PDB file of C-alpha atoms and ligand atoms in Angstrom:
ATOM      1  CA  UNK A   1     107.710 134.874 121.086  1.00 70.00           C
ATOM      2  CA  UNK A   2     105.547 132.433 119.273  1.00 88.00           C
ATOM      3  CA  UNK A   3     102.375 133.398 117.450  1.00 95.00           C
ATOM      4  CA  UNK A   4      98.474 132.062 117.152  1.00 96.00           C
ATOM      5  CA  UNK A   5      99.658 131.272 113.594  1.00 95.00           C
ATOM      6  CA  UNK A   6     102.500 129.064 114.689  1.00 95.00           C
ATOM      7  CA  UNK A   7     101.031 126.858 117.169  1.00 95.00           C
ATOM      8  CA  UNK A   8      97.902 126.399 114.374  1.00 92.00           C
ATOM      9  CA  UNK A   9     100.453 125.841 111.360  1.00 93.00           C
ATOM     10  CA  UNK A  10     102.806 123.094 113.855  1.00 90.00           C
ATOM     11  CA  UNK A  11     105.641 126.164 113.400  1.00 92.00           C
ATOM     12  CA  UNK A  12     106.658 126.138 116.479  1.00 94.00           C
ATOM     13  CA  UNK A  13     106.480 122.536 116.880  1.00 93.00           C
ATOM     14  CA  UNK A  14     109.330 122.546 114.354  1.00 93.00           C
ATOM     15  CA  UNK A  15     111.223 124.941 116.833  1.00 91.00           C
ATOM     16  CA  UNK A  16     111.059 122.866 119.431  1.00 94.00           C
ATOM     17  CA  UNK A  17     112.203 119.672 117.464  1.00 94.00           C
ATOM     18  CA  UNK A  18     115.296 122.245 116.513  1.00 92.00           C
ATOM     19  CA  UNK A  19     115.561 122.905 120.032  1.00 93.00           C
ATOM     20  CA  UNK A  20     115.752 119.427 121.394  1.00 94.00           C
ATOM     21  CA  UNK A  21     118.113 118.749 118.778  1.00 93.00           C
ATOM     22  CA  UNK A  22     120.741 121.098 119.786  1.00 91.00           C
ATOM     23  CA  UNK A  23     120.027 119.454 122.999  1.00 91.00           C
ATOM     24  CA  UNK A  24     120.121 115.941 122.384  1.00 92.00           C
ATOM     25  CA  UNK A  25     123.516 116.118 120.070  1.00 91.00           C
ATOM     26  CA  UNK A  26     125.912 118.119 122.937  1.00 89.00           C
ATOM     27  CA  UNK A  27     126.444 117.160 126.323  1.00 88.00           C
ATOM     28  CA  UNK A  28     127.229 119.302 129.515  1.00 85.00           C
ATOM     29  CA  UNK A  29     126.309 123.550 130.003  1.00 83.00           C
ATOM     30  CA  UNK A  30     125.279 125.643 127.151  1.00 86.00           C
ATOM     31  CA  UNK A  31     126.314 128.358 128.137  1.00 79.00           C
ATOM     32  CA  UNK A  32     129.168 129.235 125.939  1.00 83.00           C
ATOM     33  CA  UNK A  33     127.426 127.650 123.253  1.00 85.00           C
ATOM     34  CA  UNK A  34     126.258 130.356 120.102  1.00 88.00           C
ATOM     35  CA  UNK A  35     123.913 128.109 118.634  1.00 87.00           C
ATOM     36  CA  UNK A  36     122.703 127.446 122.302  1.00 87.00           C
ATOM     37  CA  UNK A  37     122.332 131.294 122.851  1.00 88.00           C
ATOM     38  CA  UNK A  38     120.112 131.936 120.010  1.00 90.00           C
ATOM     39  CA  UNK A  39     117.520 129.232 121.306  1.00 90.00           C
ATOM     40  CA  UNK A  40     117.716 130.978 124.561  1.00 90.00           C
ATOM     41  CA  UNK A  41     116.734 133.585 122.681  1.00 92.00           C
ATOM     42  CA  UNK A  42     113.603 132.220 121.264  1.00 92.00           C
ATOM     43  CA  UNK A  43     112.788 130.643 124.447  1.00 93.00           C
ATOM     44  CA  UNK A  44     112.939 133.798 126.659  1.00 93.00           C
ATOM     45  CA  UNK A  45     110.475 135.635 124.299  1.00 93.00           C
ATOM     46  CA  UNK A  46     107.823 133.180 125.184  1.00 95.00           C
ATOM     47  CA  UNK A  47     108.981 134.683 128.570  1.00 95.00           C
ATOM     48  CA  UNK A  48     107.445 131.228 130.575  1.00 97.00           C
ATOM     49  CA  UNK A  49     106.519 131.055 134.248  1.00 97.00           C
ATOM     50  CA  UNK A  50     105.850 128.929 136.496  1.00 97.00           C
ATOM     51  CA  UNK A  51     102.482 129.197 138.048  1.00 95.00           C
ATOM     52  CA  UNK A  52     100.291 127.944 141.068  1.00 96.00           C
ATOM     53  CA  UNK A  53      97.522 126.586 140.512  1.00 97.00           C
ATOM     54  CA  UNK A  54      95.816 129.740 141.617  1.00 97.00           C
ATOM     55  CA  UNK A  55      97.372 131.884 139.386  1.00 97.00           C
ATOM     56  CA  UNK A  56      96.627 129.441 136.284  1.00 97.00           C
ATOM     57  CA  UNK A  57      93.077 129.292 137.999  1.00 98.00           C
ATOM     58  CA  UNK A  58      92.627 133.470 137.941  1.00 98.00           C
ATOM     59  CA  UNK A  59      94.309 133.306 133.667  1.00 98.00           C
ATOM     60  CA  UNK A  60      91.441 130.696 132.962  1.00 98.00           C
ATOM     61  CA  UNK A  61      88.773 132.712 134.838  1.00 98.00           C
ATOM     62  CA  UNK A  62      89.541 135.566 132.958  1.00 98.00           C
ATOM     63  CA  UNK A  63      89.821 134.590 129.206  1.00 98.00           C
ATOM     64  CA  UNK A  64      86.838 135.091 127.073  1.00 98.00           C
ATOM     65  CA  UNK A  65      87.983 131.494 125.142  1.00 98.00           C
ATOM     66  CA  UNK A  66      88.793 128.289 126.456  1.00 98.00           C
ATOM     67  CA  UNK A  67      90.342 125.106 124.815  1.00 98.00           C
ATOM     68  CA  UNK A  68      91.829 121.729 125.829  1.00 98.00           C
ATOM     69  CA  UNK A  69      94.317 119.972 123.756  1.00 97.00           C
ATOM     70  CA  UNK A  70      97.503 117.716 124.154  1.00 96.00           C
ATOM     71  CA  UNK A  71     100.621 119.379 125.325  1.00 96.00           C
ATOM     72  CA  UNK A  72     102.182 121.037 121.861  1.00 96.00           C
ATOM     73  CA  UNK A  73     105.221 118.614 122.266  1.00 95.00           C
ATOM     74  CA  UNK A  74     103.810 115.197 123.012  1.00 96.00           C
ATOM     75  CA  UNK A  75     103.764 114.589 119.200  1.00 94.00           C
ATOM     76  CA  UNK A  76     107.366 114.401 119.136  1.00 94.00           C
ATOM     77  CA  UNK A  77     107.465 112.038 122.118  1.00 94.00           C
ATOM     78  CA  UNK A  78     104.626 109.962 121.394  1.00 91.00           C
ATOM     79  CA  UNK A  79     105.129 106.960 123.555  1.00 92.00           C
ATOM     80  CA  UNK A  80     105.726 110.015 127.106  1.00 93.00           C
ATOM     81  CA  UNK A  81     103.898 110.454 129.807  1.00 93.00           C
ATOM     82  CA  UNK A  82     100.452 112.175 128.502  1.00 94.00           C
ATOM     83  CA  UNK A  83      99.349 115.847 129.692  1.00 94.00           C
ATOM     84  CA  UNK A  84      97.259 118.900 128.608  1.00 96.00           C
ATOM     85  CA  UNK A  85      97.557 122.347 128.149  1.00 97.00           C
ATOM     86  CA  UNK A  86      95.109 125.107 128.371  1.00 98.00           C
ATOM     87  CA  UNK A  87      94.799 127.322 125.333  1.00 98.00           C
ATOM     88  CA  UNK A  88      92.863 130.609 126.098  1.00 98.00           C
ATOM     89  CA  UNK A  89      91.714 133.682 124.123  1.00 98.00           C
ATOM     90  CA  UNK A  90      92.567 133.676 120.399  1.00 98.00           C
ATOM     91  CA  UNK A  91      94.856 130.639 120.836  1.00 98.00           C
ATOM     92  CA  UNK A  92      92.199 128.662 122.186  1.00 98.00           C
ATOM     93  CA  UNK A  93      90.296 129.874 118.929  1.00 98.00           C
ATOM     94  CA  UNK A  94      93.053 128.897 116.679  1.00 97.00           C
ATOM     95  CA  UNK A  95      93.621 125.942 118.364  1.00 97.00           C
ATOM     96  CA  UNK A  96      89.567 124.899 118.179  1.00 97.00           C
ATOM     97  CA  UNK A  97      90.056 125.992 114.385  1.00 97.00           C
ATOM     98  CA  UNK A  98      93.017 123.688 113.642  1.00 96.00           C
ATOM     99  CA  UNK A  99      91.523 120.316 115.335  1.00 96.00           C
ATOM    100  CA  UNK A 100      94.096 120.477 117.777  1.00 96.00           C
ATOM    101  CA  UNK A 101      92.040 121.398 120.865  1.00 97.00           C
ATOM    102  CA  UNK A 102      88.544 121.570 122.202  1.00 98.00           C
ATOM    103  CA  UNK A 103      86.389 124.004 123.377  1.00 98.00           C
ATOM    104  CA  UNK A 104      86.130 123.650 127.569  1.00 98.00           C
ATOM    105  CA  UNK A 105      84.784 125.106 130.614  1.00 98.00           C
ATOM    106  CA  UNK A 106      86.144 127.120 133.591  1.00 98.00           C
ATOM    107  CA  UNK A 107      85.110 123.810 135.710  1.00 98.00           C
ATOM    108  CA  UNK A 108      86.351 121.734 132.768  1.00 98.00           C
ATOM    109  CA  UNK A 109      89.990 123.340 132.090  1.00 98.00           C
ATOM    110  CA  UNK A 110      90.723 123.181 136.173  1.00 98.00           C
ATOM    111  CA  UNK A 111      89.926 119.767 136.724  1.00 97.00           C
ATOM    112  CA  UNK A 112      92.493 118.801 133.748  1.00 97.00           C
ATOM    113  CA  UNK A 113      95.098 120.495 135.681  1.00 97.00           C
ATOM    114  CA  UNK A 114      94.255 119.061 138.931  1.00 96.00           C
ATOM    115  CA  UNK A 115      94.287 116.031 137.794  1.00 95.00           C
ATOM    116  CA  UNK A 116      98.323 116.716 136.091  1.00 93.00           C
ATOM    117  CA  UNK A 117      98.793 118.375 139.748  1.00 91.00           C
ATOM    118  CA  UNK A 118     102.585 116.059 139.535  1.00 94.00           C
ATOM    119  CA  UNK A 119     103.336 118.138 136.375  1.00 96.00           C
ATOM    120  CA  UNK A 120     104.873 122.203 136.805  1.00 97.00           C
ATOM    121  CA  UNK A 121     101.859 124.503 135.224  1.00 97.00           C
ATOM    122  CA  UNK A 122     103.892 126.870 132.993  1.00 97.00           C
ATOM    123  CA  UNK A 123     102.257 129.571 130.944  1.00 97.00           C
ATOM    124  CA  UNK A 124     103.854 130.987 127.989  1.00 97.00           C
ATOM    125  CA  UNK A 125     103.336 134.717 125.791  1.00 97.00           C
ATOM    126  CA  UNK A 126     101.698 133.683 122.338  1.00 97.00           C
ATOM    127  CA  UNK A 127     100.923 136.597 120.222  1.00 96.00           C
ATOM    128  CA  UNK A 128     102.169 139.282 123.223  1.00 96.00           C
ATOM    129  CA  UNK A 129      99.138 137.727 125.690  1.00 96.00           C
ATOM    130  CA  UNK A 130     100.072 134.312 128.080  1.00 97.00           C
ATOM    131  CA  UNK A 131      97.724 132.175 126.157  1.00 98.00           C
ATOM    132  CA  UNK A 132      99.360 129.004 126.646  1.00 98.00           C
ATOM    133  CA  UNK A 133      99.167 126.878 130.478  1.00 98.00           C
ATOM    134  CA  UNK A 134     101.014 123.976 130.310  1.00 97.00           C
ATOM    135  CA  UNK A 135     101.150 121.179 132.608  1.00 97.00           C
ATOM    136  CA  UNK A 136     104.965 120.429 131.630  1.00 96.00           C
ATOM    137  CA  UNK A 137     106.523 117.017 131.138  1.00 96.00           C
ATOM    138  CA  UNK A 138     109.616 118.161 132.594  1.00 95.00           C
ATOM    139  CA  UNK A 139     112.008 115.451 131.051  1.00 95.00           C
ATOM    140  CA  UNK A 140     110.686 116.313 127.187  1.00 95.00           C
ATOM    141  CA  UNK A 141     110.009 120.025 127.903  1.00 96.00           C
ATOM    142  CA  UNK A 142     112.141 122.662 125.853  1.00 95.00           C
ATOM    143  CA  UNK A 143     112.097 125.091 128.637  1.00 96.00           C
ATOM    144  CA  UNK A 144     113.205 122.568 131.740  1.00 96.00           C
ATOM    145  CA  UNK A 145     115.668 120.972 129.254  1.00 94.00           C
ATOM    146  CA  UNK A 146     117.101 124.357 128.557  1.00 93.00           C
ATOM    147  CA  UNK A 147     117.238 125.166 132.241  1.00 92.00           C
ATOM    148  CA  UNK A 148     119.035 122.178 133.124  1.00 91.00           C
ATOM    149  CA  UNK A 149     121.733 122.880 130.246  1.00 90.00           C
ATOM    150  CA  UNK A 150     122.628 126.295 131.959  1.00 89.00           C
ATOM    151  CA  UNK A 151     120.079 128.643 129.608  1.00 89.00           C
ATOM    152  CA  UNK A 152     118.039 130.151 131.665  1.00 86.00           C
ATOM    153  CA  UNK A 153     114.404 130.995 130.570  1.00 88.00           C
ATOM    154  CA  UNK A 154     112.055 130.272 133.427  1.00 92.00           C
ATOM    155  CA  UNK A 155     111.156 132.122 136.315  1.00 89.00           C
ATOM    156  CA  UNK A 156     108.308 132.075 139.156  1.00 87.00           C
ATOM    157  CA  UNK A 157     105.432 134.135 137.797  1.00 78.00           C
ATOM    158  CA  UNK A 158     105.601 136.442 140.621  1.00 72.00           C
ATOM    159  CA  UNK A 159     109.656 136.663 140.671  1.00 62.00           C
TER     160      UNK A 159
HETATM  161  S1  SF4 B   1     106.049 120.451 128.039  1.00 54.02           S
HETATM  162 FE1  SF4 B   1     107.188 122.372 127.760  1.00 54.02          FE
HETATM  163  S2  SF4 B   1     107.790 122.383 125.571  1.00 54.02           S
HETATM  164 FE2  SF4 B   1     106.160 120.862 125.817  1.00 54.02          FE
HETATM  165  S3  SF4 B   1     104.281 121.983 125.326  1.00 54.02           S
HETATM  166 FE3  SF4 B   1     104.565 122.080 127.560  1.00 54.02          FE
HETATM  167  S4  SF4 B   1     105.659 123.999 127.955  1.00 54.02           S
HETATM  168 FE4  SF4 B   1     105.860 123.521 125.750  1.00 54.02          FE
END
């Protein structure tokens, strides 16, 4: 699993690009792949799921901080499809902290993902909490690429 300190420092940005590397330089299933596994790895400690947007609605209700910022991976696909993420909790703080994201509203954080209602919310474990709602760009995202590739990672938050 990532932590606060990653997503602040651009750490796990730098996983990701490593990620989509392994990705973008093989062609067909992963599965048998070692250097594939060990991403899997990685990725299944963020343990993501895929949420309604009632379920992201009751994470944002409850968190005592909330933050708006780009989705983590749009810098390395600048010219994609723009979305946001929802950082709550101490990743929302960090987040605030490291210019990356801004503070936001109950009202504020579910109209953003509304309005990315095309886009699959997935929420992520930072730190050991699911800080981290994302409304995915599925053809740049680590965890859908993965999935396609045969690693599997993401599951239906209430599977
Ligand atoms: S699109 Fe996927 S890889 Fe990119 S920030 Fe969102 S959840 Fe993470």
């Amino acid at each position: 699993m990532g932590t606060t300190d990653d997503y602040s420092t651009g750490r796990v940005l730098e996983n990701i690009r490593k990620a989509l590397h392994v990705f973008d330089s093989t062609e067909g299933s992963l599965s048998n792949n070692e250097q594939a596994l060990r991403i899997q790895e990685k990725i299944q400690a963020f343990e993501p799921r895929i949420l309604s947007f009632p379920e992201a609605s009751d994470y944002i209700r409850k968190a005592s901080t909330i933050a708006l910022g780009e989705r983590v991976c749009r810098v390395l696909h600048p010219g994609s499809v723009s979305t946001e993420s929802v950082f709550l909790d101490e990743l929302a703080e960090a987040m605030i902290c490291s210019e990356q994201a801004m503070l936001a509203s109950i009202e504020d954080a579910e109209q953003t993902l509304k309005q990315h209602s095309s886009h699959p919310l997935i929420i992520s474990m930072v730190s050991g909490r699911y800080q981290e709602i994302c409304a995915s760009y599925t053809p740049d995202c680590v965890y859908w690429r993965a999935k396609k590739r045969g690693l599997h990672c993401l599951k239906h938050k209430n599977s």
